[in-house]
Coordinates of C-alpha atoms and ligand atoms in Angstrom, one line a residue:
M1 CA 0.0 0.0 0.0
I2 CA 1.1 3.5 -0.8
L3 CA 1.0 6.7 1.4
V4 CA 1.1 10.1 -0.4
T5 CA 1.6 13.0 1.9
G6 CA 0.8 16.5 0.7
S7 CA -1.8 14.8 -1.6
N8 CA -3.9 18.0 -2.1
G9 CA -1.0 20.0 -3.5
Q10 CA 0.0 20.8 -7.1
I11 CA 2.1 17.7 -7.6
G12 CA 0.1 15.5 -5.2
V13 CA -3.1 15.8 -7.2
D14 CA -1.5 14.6 -10.4
L15 CA 0.8 12.0 -8.9
L16 CA -2.1 10.6 -6.9
Q17 CA -4.1 10.1 -10.1
A18 CA -1.1 8.5 -11.8
L19 CA -0.5 6.1 -8.9
A20 CA -4.2 5.3 -8.7
D21 CA -4.2 4.5 -12.5
R22 CA -1.2 2.3 -12.1
Y23 CA -1.9 0.5 -8.8
G24 CA -5.6 1.0 -8.2
G25 CA -7.1 3.6 -5.8
M26 CA -7.8 1.0 -3.1
H27 CA -4.1 0.5 -2.6
I28 CA -3.5 4.2 -1.9
V29 CA -3.9 6.4 1.2
A30 CA -3.9 10.1 0.5
A31 CA -2.9 12.4 3.4
D32 CA -2.9 16.2 3.8
L33 CA -3.7 18.8 6.4
E34 CA -7.2 19.3 5.1
G35 CA -10.0 17.0 3.9
S36 CA -9.9 15.1 0.6
N37 CA -10.7 17.4 -2.3
S38 CA -12.9 16.8 -5.3
R39 CA -9.8 15.6 -7.3
T40 CA -9.0 12.7 -5.0
P41 CA -9.5 9.6 -7.2
P42 CA -12.3 7.2 -6.4
D43 CA -11.4 4.4 -4.0
V44 CA -8.4 6.4 -2.6
R45 CA -8.9 6.8 1.2
F46 CA -8.1 10.2 2.6
E47 CA -6.5 10.6 6.1
P48 CA -5.8 13.9 7.8
L49 CA -2.1 14.3 8.6
D50 CA 0.2 17.0 9.9
V51 CA 3.6 15.6 9.1
R52 CA 5.1 17.6 12.0
S53 CA 3.3 15.1 14.4
V54 CA 5.5 12.1 14.8
D55 CA 2.7 10.3 16.6
R56 CA 0.3 10.8 13.7
V57 CA 2.9 9.6 11.2
E58 CA 3.5 6.5 13.4
E59 CA -0.3 5.9 13.8
L60 CA -0.9 6.0 10.0
L61 CA 2.0 3.5 9.4
T62 CA 0.9 1.2 12.2
T63 CA -2.7 1.0 11.1
N64 CA -2.1 0.7 7.4
P65 CA 0.0 -1.9 5.5
I66 CA 2.1 0.9 3.9
D67 CA 5.2 -0.2 2.0
T68 CA 6.0 3.0 0.0
I69 CA 5.7 6.7 1.0
Y70 CA 5.6 9.5 -1.5
H71 CA 6.4 12.4 0.9
L72 CA 5.3 15.5 -0.9
A73 CA 4.1 17.7 2.1
G74 CA 6.1 20.9 2.2
I75 CA 6.2 24.6 2.2
L76 CA 7.5 26.2 -1.0
S77 CA 10.1 29.0 -1.5
A78 CA 7.9 32.2 -1.4
S79 CA 5.8 31.0 1.5
G80 CA 8.9 29.8 3.2
E81 CA 10.5 33.2 3.1
Q82 CA 7.4 34.6 4.7
N83 CA 7.4 32.0 7.5
P84 CA 10.8 30.5 7.8
D85 CA 10.1 28.6 11.1
L86 CA 7.1 26.9 9.6
C87 CA 9.2 26.1 6.5
W88 CA 11.8 24.5 8.6
D89 CA 9.4 22.6 10.9
V90 CA 7.3 21.1 8.0
N91 CA 10.1 20.5 5.5
I92 CA 12.8 19.2 7.9
G93 CA 10.6 18.0 10.9
G94 CA 8.2 16.3 8.5
L95 CA 10.9 14.6 6.5
R96 CA 12.7 13.4 9.7
N97 CA 9.5 11.9 11.0
V98 CA 8.9 10.1 7.7
L99 CA 12.4 8.9 7.3
R100 CA 12.6 7.6 10.9
A101 CA 9.3 5.8 10.7
A102 CA 10.1 4.4 7.3
N103 CA 13.5 3.2 8.5
E104 CA 11.9 1.3 11.4
R105 CA 9.7 -0.6 9.0
S106 CA 12.1 -0.7 5.9
L107 CA 9.6 1.2 3.7
R108 CA 10.6 2.8 0.4
V109 CA 10.4 6.6 0.3
F110 CA 10.2 9.2 -2.5
W111 CA 10.9 12.8 -1.5
P112 CA 11.1 15.8 -3.9
S113 CA 14.0 18.2 -3.6
S114 CA 14.3 21.3 -5.7
I115 CA 16.6 23.5 -7.9
A116 CA 16.4 25.7 -4.8
V117 CA 19.3 23.7 -3.3
F118 CA 21.5 25.8 -5.7
G119 CA 22.5 29.3 -4.9
P120 CA 24.3 32.5 -5.9
H121 CA 27.6 30.7 -6.3
T122 CA 26.3 27.7 -8.3
V123 CA 27.3 27.7 -11.9
R124 CA 24.5 29.6 -13.7
E125 CA 24.0 27.4 -16.8
E126 CA 23.9 23.6 -17.0
A127 CA 24.4 23.3 -13.3
P128 CA 25.9 19.8 -12.9
Q129 CA 24.7 17.0 -10.6
S130 CA 27.7 17.7 -8.3
A131 CA 27.3 21.5 -8.5
R132 CA 27.9 23.3 -5.2
T133 CA 24.7 23.6 -3.2
D134 CA 24.7 26.9 -1.4
P135 CA 21.0 27.9 -1.0
D136 CA 20.2 31.5 -0.1
T137 CA 16.6 30.9 0.9
I138 CA 15.2 29.0 3.9
Y139 CA 13.4 26.7 1.5
G140 CA 16.6 25.9 -0.3
I141 CA 18.3 25.3 3.1
T142 CA 15.6 22.8 4.0
K143 CA 16.0 21.1 0.7
A144 CA 19.8 20.9 0.8
T145 CA 19.6 19.6 4.4
G146 CA 16.8 17.2 3.5
E147 CA 19.0 15.8 0.7
R148 CA 21.8 15.0 3.1
L149 CA 19.3 13.5 5.6
C150 CA 18.1 11.2 2.8
R151 CA 21.6 10.2 1.9
Y152 CA 22.4 9.6 5.6
Y153 CA 19.5 7.1 5.9
A154 CA 20.4 5.5 2.7
S155 CA 24.1 5.0 3.5
H156 CA 23.9 4.4 7.3
H157 CA 20.6 2.4 7.4
A158 CA 20.3 1.1 3.8
L159 CA 16.9 2.9 3.6
D160 CA 15.7 2.9 0.0
V161 CA 15.0 6.6 -0.3
R162 CA 15.0 8.3 -3.7
S163 CA 14.8 11.9 -4.6
I164 CA 14.5 14.3 -7.6
R165 CA 15.5 18.0 -7.7
F166 CA 12.5 19.4 -9.5
P167 CA 12.6 22.6 -11.5
G168 CA 9.5 24.7 -11.6
V169 CA 6.6 22.4 -12.3
I170 CA 3.9 23.6 -14.7
S171 CA 0.4 22.1 -14.5
Y172 CA -3.3 22.9 -14.8
S173 CA -5.1 20.4 -12.4
A174 CA -4.2 22.1 -9.1
P175 CA -2.9 25.6 -8.4
P176 CA 0.7 26.0 -7.4
G177 CA 1.2 26.5 -3.7
G178 CA 3.4 29.5 -2.9
G179 CA 6.5 29.0 -5.0
T180 CA 8.7 31.4 -7.0
T181 CA 8.0 29.6 -10.3
D182 CA 4.2 30.0 -9.8
F183 CA 4.2 32.8 -12.4
A184 CA 4.6 30.2 -15.1
V185 CA 1.3 28.7 -14.3
E186 CA -0.5 31.9 -13.4
M187 CA 0.4 33.4 -16.8
F188 CA -1.7 30.8 -18.6
F189 CA -4.8 31.4 -16.5
G190 CA -4.3 35.2 -16.8
A191 CA -4.0 34.9 -20.6
I192 CA -7.1 32.9 -21.0
K193 CA -9.3 34.5 -18.3
D194 CA -8.3 38.1 -18.6
G195 CA -6.1 38.4 -21.7
A196 CA -3.5 39.9 -19.4
Y197 CA -1.1 39.0 -16.6
D198 CA 1.1 41.1 -14.3
C199 CA 4.2 38.9 -13.8
F200 CA 6.1 39.1 -10.4
V201 CA 9.5 38.5 -11.9
S202 CA 11.3 40.4 -14.7
A203 CA 10.9 39.5 -18.4
D204 CA 14.5 38.3 -18.6
T205 CA 14.3 35.9 -15.5
R206 CA 15.2 32.5 -17.0
L207 CA 14.6 29.3 -14.9
P208 CA 14.5 25.6 -15.5
M209 CA 10.9 24.3 -15.8
M210 CA 9.1 21.0 -16.5
Y211 CA 5.6 20.0 -17.5
M212 CA 3.6 18.0 -14.9
P213 CA 3.3 14.8 -17.1
D214 CA 7.1 14.7 -17.2
A215 CA 7.4 15.4 -13.5
V216 CA 5.1 12.5 -12.8
K217 CA 6.9 10.3 -15.2
S218 CA 10.2 11.1 -13.6
V219 CA 8.9 10.0 -10.2
L220 CA 7.5 6.8 -11.6
D221 CA 10.7 6.1 -13.6
L222 CA 13.0 6.7 -10.6
M223 CA 10.8 4.6 -8.2
G224 CA 10.8 1.8 -10.8
A225 CA 14.5 1.8 -11.4
D226 CA 16.8 -1.0 -10.2
S227 CA 18.2 0.1 -6.8
D228 CA 21.8 -0.9 -7.8
A229 CA 21.7 1.5 -10.8
L230 CA 21.2 4.5 -8.6
S231 CA 24.5 6.4 -7.9
V232 CA 22.8 9.4 -6.3
R233 CA 21.1 9.2 -2.9
T234 CA 21.0 12.9 -2.2
S235 CA 18.7 13.9 -5.1
Y236 CA 18.9 13.7 -8.9
N237 CA 19.0 16.7 -11.2
V238 CA 16.3 16.4 -13.8
A239 CA 15.6 18.9 -16.6
A240 CA 13.2 19.5 -19.5
F241 CA 13.4 23.1 -20.8
S242 CA 14.3 26.6 -19.6
F243 CA 12.7 29.9 -20.6
S244 CA 12.5 33.4 -19.4
A245 CA 9.2 34.9 -18.3
G246 CA 9.3 37.1 -21.4
E247 CA 9.8 34.1 -23.6
L248 CA 6.9 32.3 -22.0
A249 CA 4.7 35.3 -22.6
E250 CA 5.7 35.2 -26.3
A251 CA 5.1 31.5 -26.5
I252 CA 1.5 32.0 -25.2
Q253 CA 1.0 35.0 -27.5
K254 CA 1.6 32.7 -30.5
Y255 CA -1.8 31.2 -29.7
V256 CA -3.4 34.0 -27.8
P257 CA -2.3 37.0 -29.9
D258 CA -4.2 39.6 -27.8
F259 CA -2.5 38.5 -24.5
T260 CA -0.5 41.3 -22.9
C261 CA 2.0 40.6 -20.1
T262 CA 3.5 43.3 -17.8
F263 CA 6.4 42.7 -15.4
H264 CA 6.6 44.1 -11.9
P265 CA 9.2 42.2 -9.9
D266 CA 8.5 41.7 -6.2
F267 CA 10.4 39.8 -3.4
R268 CA 10.3 36.6 -5.4
Q269 CA 12.7 38.2 -8.0
E270 CA 15.5 37.9 -5.4
I271 CA 14.8 34.3 -4.9
A272 CA 14.7 33.5 -8.6
D273 CA 18.0 35.4 -9.1
T274 CA 19.8 32.9 -6.9
W275 CA 18.7 29.8 -9.0
P276 CA 20.5 28.6 -12.1
G277 CA 19.0 29.1 -15.6
S278 CA 19.5 25.5 -16.7
I279 CA 20.3 22.1 -15.2
D280 CA 22.5 19.3 -16.4
D281 CA 20.6 16.0 -15.9
S282 CA 23.1 13.6 -17.6
V283 CA 23.5 11.5 -14.4
A284 CA 19.7 10.8 -14.2
R285 CA 19.7 10.0 -18.0
A286 CA 22.6 7.5 -17.5
D287 CA 21.4 5.9 -14.2
W288 CA 17.7 5.4 -14.9
N289 CA 17.2 6.5 -18.5
W290 CA 15.5 9.8 -17.7
I291 CA 14.1 11.5 -20.7
P292 CA 11.4 14.2 -20.8
E293 CA 8.7 14.2 -23.5
F294 CA 7.5 17.8 -23.5
D295 CA 9.3 20.8 -25.0
L296 CA 8.2 24.4 -24.4
D297 CA 5.8 24.6 -27.4
R298 CA 4.2 21.2 -26.8
M299 CA 3.7 22.2 -23.1
V300 CA 2.2 25.6 -24.0
R301 CA -0.3 24.0 -26.5
D302 CA -1.3 21.3 -24.0
M303 CA -1.8 23.9 -21.1
L304 CA -3.9 26.2 -23.3
T305 CA -6.0 23.3 -24.5
H306 CA -6.8 22.0 -21.0
I307 CA -7.2 25.4 -19.3
G308 CA -9.3 26.7 -22.2
Q309 CA -11.6 23.7 -21.9
S310 CA -12.0 23.9 -18.2
L311 CA -12.8 27.7 -18.3
G312 CA -15.1 27.3 -21.3
V313 CA -12.9 29.5 -23.4
P314 CA -11.4 27.1 -26.1
V315 CA -8.1 28.2 -27.5
D316 CA -7.4 27.4 -31.2
I317 CA -3.9 25.9 -31.0
S318 CA -4.0 24.9 -34.7
K319 CA -3.5 28.5 -35.8
V320 CA 0.3 28.4 -35.4
E321 CA 2.5 25.3 -35.8
Ligands
NAD1 P1 1.9 22.5 -2.8 O1 2.2 23.7 -1.9 O2 1.0 22.6 -3.9 O3 1.4 21.3 -1.9 C1 2.0 21.0 -0.7 C2 1.0 20.3 0.1 O4 1.6 20.0 1.4 C3 -0.3 21.1 0.4 O5 -1.4 20.4 0.0 C4 -0.3 21.4 1.8 O6 -1.6 21.4 2.4 C5 0.6 20.2 2.4 N1 1.1 20.5 3.7 C6 1.7 21.7 4.1 N2 2.1 21.6 5.4 C7 1.7 20.4 5.8 C8 1.9 19.7 7.0 N3 2.4 20.2 8.1 N4 1.4 18.4 7.1 C9 0.9 17.8 6.0 N5 0.7 18.4 4.8 C10 1.2 19.7 4.7 O7 3.4 22.0 -3.3 P2 3.7 21.1 -4.5 O8 4.1 22.0 -5.6 O9 2.7 20.0 -4.7 O10 5.1 20.4 -4.0 C11 5.2 19.2 -3.4 C12 6.6 18.9 -3.0 O11 7.4 19.0 -4.2 C13 7.2 19.9 -2.0 O12 8.1 19.3 -1.2 C14 7.9 20.9 -2.9 O13 9.0 21.5 -2.2 C15 8.4 20.0 -4.0 N6 8.7 20.7 -5.2 C16 7.7 21.3 -6.0 C17 8.0 22.0 -7.1 C18 7.0 22.6 -7.9 O14 7.3 23.4 -8.9 N7 5.7 22.4 -7.7 C19 9.4 22.1 -7.5 C20 10.4 21.6 -6.7 C21 10.0 20.8 -5.6
AKB2 C1 9.3 27.0 -5.9 O1 9.3 27.9 -6.8 O2 9.4 27.2 -4.7 C2 9.2 25.6 -6.4 C3 10.5 25.0 -6.6 C4 11.3 25.3 -7.9 O3 11.0 24.4 -5.7 N1 8.4 25.6 -7.6

């Protein structure tokens, strides 16, 4: 049986669906702070969980025959800067509770890290797997610390814990939850709903990004890989594409020609400025055959199609090829 924490979040909603499709909803327990939402797949049982409570984590693992945990609960970069203590308590306290409890029962664990482990002194382009991690945000500090905690449990206790350093993840099913890369999702909704979006980072802010189907695929591929093939037990770099906020606006304008985007950087600009513009994921490609399927244009067309349908404002993506 599988436990997914943070199941109501941006990644949780899509990963939960993919796991339910693959293993059957009755084999999955979804857990988050609040109740199940309308997107929780049928047959998936929802359990309230605050990952900061070691007793509640223990209770869930004692009362359910869980063998694998996808531990997604977390506080993202922008929210983290606004509440650093909460960010530390959830991201580190929660991960420690999960790793300890998993270790006592020899469970498998997936935990997402982030490009936020990199910082102002990391090489800006094609940041390699072994690039220096010197995060400048509390969120990045929790991710860099979490990566080392994962490796500690893997090397000292042989815990099968696996991790991916996600770039900004773009999706339409659930809204993003307080990150710096949220503009890349919000821009689509602004374009279709209002024909306009005021972006909180500058037009030339360039960051690594990935479309949700590839993010989900990366998790399933990594968790399905042969343990002996994995040379990284901190967290794997994965990449799909990079774009600047201005380039994304232009890519949307190809299909929504009247869309106007303005740029008024706020505190999130400072966070974005510490992250690399692109990531080298050759180790993930070599170890577990990682390969993304979506490029920028394919992602844009898919996002516009789905959001247009859900808002009842269809976008004609056949106009430009
Ligand atoms: P999200 O904010 O959309 O979802 C996080 C979920 O965690 C929310 O549903 C929230 O209710 C839950 N949560 C918060 N505090 C909790 C607590 N104390 N106990 C239990 N649940 C709690 O985030 P997401 O985008 O789905 O991200 C999931 C994970 O992936 C996080 O660890 C995040 O750092 C990581 N990640 C996400 C991205 C991205 O672009 N979405 C990129 C890199 C890494
Ligand atoms: C954020 O912006 O905080 C996340 C991330 C890249 O970790 N999307």
